Tab-separated table of C-alpha atoms in Angstrom:
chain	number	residue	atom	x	y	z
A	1	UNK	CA	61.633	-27.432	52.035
A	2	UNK	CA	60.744	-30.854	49.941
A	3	UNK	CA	61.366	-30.130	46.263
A	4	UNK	CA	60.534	-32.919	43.483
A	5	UNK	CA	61.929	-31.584	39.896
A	6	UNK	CA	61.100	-33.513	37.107
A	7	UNK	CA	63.367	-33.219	34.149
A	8	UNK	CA	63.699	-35.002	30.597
A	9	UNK	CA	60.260	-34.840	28.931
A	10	UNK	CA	60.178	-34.242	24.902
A	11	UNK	CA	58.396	-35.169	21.806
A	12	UNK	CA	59.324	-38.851	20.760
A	13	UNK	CA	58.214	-40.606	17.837
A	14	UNK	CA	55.633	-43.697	17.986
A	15	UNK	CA	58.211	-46.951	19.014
A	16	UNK	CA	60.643	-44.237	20.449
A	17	UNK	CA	62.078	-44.286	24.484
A	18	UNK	CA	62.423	-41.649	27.070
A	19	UNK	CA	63.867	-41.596	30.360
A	20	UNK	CA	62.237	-39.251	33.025
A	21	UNK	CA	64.193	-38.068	36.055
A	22	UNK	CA	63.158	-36.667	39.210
A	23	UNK	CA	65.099	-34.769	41.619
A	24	UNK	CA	64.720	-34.811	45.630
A	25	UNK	CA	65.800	-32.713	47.895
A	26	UNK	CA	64.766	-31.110	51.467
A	27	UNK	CA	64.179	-34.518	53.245
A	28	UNK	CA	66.291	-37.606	53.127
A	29	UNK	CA	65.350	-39.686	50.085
A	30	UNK	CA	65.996	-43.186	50.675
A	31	UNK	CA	63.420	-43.232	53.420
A	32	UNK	CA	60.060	-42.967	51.254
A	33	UNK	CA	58.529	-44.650	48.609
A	34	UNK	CA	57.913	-42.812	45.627
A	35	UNK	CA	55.166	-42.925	42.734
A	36	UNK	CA	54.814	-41.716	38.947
A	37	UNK	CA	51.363	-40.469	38.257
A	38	UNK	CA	50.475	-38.909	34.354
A	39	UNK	CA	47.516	-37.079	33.291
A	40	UNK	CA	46.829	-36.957	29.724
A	41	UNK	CA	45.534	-33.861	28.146
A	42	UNK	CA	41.942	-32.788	29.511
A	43	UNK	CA	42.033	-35.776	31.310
A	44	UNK	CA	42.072	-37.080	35.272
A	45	UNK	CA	45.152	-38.929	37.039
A	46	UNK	CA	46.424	-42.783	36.177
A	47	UNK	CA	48.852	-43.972	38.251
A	48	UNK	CA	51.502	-45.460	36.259
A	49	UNK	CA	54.327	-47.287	38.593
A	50	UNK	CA	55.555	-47.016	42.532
A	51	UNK	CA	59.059	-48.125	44.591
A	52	UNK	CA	59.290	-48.001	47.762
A	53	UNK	CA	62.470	-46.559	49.879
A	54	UNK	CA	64.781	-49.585	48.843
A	55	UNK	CA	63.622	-50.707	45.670
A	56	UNK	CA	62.780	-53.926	46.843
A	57	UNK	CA	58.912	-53.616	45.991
A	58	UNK	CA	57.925	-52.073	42.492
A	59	UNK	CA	55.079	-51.981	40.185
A	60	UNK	CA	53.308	-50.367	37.286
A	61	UNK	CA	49.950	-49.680	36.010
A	62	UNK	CA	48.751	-52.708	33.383
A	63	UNK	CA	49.050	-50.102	30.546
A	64	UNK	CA	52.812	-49.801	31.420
A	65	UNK	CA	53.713	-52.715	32.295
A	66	UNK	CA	56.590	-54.472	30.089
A	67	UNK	CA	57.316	-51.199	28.664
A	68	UNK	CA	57.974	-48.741	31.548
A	69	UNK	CA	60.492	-49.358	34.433
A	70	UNK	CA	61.278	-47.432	37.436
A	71	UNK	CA	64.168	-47.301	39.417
A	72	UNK	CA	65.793	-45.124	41.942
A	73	UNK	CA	69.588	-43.375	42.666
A	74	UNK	CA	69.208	-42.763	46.450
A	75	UNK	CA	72.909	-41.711	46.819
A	76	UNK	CA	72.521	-38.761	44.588
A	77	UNK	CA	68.076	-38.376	45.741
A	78	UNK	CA	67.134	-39.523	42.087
A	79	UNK	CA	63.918	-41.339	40.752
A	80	UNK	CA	63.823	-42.677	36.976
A	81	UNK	CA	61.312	-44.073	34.827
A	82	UNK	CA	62.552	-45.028	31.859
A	83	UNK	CA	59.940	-45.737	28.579
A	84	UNK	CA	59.993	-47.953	25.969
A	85	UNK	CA	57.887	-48.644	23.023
A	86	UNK	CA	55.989	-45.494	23.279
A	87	UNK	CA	52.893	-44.914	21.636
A	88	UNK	CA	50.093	-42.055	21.124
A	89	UNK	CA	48.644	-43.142	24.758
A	90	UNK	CA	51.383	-42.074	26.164
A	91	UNK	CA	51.114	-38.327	25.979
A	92	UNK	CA	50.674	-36.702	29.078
A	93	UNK	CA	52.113	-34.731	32.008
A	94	UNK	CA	54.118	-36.847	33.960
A	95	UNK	CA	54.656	-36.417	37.495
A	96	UNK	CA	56.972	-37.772	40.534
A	97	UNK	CA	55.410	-37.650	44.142
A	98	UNK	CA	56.775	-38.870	47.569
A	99	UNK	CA	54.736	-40.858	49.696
A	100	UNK	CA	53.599	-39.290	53.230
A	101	UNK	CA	55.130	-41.389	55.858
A	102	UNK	CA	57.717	-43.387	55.675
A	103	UNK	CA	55.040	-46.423	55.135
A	104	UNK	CA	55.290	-48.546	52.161
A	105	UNK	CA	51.624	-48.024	51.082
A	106	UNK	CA	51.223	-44.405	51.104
A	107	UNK	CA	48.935	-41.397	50.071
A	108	UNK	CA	51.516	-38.856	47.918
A	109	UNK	CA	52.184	-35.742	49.983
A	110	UNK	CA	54.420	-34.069	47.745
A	111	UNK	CA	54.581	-33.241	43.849
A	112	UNK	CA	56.793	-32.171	41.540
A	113	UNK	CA	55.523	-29.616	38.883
A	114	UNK	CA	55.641	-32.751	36.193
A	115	UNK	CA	57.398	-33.018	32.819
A	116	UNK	CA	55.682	-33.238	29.249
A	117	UNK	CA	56.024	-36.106	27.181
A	118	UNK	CA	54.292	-35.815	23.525
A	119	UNK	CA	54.445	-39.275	21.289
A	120	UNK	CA	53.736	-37.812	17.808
A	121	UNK	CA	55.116	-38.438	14.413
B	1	UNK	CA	40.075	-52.230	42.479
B	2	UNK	CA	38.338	-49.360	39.985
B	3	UNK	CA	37.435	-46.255	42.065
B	4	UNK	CA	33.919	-44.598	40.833
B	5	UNK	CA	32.946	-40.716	41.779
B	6	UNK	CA	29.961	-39.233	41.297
B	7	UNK	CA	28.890	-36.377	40.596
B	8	UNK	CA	30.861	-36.261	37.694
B	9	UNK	CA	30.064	-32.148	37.519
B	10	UNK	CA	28.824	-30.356	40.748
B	11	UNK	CA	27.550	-27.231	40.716
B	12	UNK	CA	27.337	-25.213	44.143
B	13	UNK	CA	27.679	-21.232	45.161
B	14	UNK	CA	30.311	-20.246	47.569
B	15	UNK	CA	28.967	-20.908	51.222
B	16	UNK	CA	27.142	-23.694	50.836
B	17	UNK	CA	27.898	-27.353	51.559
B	18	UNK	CA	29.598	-30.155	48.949
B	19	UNK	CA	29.342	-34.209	49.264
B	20	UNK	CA	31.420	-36.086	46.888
B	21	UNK	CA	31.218	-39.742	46.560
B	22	UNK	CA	33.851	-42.601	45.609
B	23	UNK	CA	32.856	-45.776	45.228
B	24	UNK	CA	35.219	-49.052	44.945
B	25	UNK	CA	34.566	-51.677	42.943
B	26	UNK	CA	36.226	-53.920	46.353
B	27	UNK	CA	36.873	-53.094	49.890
B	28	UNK	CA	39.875	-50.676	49.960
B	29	UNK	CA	42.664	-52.523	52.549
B	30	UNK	CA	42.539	-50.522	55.753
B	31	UNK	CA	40.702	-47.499	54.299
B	32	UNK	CA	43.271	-46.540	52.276
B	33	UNK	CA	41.799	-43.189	50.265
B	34	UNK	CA	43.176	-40.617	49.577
B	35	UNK	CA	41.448	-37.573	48.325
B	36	UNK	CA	43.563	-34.719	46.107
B	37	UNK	CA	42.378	-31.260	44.868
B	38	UNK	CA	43.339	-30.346	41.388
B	39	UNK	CA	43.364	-26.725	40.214
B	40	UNK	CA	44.103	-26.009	35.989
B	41	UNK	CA	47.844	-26.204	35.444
B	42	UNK	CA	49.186	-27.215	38.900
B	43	UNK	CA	49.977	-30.801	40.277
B	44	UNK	CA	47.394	-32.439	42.466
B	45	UNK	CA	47.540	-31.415	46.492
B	46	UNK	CA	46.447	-33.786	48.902
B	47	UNK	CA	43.998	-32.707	51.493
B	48	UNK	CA	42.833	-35.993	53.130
B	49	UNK	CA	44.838	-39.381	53.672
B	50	UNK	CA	43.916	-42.858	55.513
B	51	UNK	CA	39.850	-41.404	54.511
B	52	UNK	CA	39.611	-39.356	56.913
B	53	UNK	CA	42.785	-37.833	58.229
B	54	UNK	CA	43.141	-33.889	57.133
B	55	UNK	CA	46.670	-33.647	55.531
B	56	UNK	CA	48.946	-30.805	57.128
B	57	UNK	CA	47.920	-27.433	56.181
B	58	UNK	CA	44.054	-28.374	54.720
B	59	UNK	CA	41.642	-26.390	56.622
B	60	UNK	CA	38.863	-27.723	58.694
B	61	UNK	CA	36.349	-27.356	56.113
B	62	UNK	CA	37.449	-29.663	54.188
B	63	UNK	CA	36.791	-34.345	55.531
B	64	UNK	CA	36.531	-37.168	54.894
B	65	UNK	CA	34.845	-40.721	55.899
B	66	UNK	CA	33.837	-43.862	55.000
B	67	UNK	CA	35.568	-47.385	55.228
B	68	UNK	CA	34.871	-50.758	52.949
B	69	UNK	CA	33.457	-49.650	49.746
B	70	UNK	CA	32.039	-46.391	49.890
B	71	UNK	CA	34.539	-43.240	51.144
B	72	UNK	CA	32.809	-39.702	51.018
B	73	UNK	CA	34.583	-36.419	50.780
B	74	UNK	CA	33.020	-33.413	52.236
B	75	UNK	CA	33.602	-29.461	52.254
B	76	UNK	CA	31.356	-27.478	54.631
B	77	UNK	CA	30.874	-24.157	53.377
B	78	UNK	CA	32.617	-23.210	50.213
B	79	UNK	CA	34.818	-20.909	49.683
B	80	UNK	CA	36.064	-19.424	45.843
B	81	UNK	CA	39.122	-20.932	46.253
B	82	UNK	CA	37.478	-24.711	46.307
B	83	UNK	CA	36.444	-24.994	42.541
B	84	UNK	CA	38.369	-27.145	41.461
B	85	UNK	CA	38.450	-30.969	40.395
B	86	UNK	CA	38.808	-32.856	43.408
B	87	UNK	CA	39.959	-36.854	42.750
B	88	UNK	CA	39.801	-40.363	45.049
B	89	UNK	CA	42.638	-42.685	45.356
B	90	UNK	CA	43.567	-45.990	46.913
B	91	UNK	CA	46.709	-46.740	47.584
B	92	UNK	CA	46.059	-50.163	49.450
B	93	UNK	CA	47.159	-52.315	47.368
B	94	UNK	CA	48.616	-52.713	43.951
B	95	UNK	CA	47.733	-50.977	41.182
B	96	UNK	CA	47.068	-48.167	42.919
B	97	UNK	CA	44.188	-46.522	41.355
B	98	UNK	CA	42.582	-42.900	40.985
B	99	UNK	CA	38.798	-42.339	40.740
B	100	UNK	CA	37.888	-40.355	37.229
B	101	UNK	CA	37.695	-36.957	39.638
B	102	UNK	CA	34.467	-34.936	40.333
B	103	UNK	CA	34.517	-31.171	39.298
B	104	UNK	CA	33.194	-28.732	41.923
B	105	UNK	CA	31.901	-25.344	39.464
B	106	UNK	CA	30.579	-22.451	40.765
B	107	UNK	CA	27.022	-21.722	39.992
């Protein structure tokens, strides 16, 4: 069965940095691409940054970008997304997903449950 | 490319029939569109990739179509279960984007 666990959300201060994990397991990791989506309170999905299988292609939402940076552990199945220079826009749900096929470009098949992150001082 | 749904708020009775609509502000690269239901609390499930291909496990009810610009989302008879907020996305080229989601309410 294809789990994603998200781990590592908190409540950070304005300027503060968090690093998001995200756990795979049930299929064989380094094969897909995978994608962090986040989903403010009350409001609908933003996309926020993608790698495929290798980590040879990455990138990030505009509002990220500069500040967020995603990378990948495919020895031990784990996704990161590490951000800096958080502000209040940053509060949301954060989720990982894994792309359907093995395709670079991808709709996201599976989800993890998603971790919290509140920017508050 | 920014991804436009309408109705914002639709309001249907179990049984009968639901169009959604997502429009792109460019052609999407090789239809591209996704469509995901949302239900309060849980992560997004995806029920139709590629615009028109039925994800494993979504029943028939549930397509999808379109190609270019315009990508339509449909369920045939509704069942209790399909109130929910339902959300395009194209994933054909970076940034990926999500429309702002339509929300199917029971009348």
């Amino acid at each position: 069965e294809v789990q994603l666990v998200e781990s590592g959300g908190a409540l950070v201060q304005p300027g503060g940095s968090l690093r998001l994990s995200c756990a795979g397991s049930g299929f064989t990791f380094s094969d897909y691409s995978m994608n962090w989506v986040r989903q403010a309170p009350g409001k609908g999905l933003e996309w926020v940054a993608f790698i495929s299988s290798r980590s040879a292609s990455i990138s990030y939402a505009d509002s990220v970008k500069g500040r967020f940076t995603t990378s990948r552990d495919n020895a031990n199945s784990l996704l990161f997304l590490q951000m800096d220079s958080l502000g209040d826009e940053d509060t949301a749900m954060y989720y990982c997903s894994r792309g359907t096929s093995m395709a670079p470009f991808t709709s996201m098949l599976y989800w993890g449950r998603g971790t919290p992150v509140t920017v508050s001082a | 490319i920014v991804l436009t749904q309408s109705p914002d708020t639709l309001y249907l009775s179990p049984g009968e029939g639901a169009t959604l609509s997502c429009r792109a502000s460019q052609a999407v690269t090789a239809s591209y569109v996704a469509w995901y239901q949302q239900k309060p609390g849980r992560a997004p499930r995806l029920l139709v990739f590629g615009a028109s291909t039925r994800a494993t496990g979504t029943p028939e009810r549930f397509s999808g179509s379109g190609s270019g610009r315009d990508f339509t989302f449909s369920i045939s008879r509704l069942e209790p279960e399909d109130f929910a907020v339902y959300y395009c996305h194209q994933y054909g080229g970076s940034p990926f984007t999500f429309g702002q989601g339509t929300r199917l309410e029971m009348k």
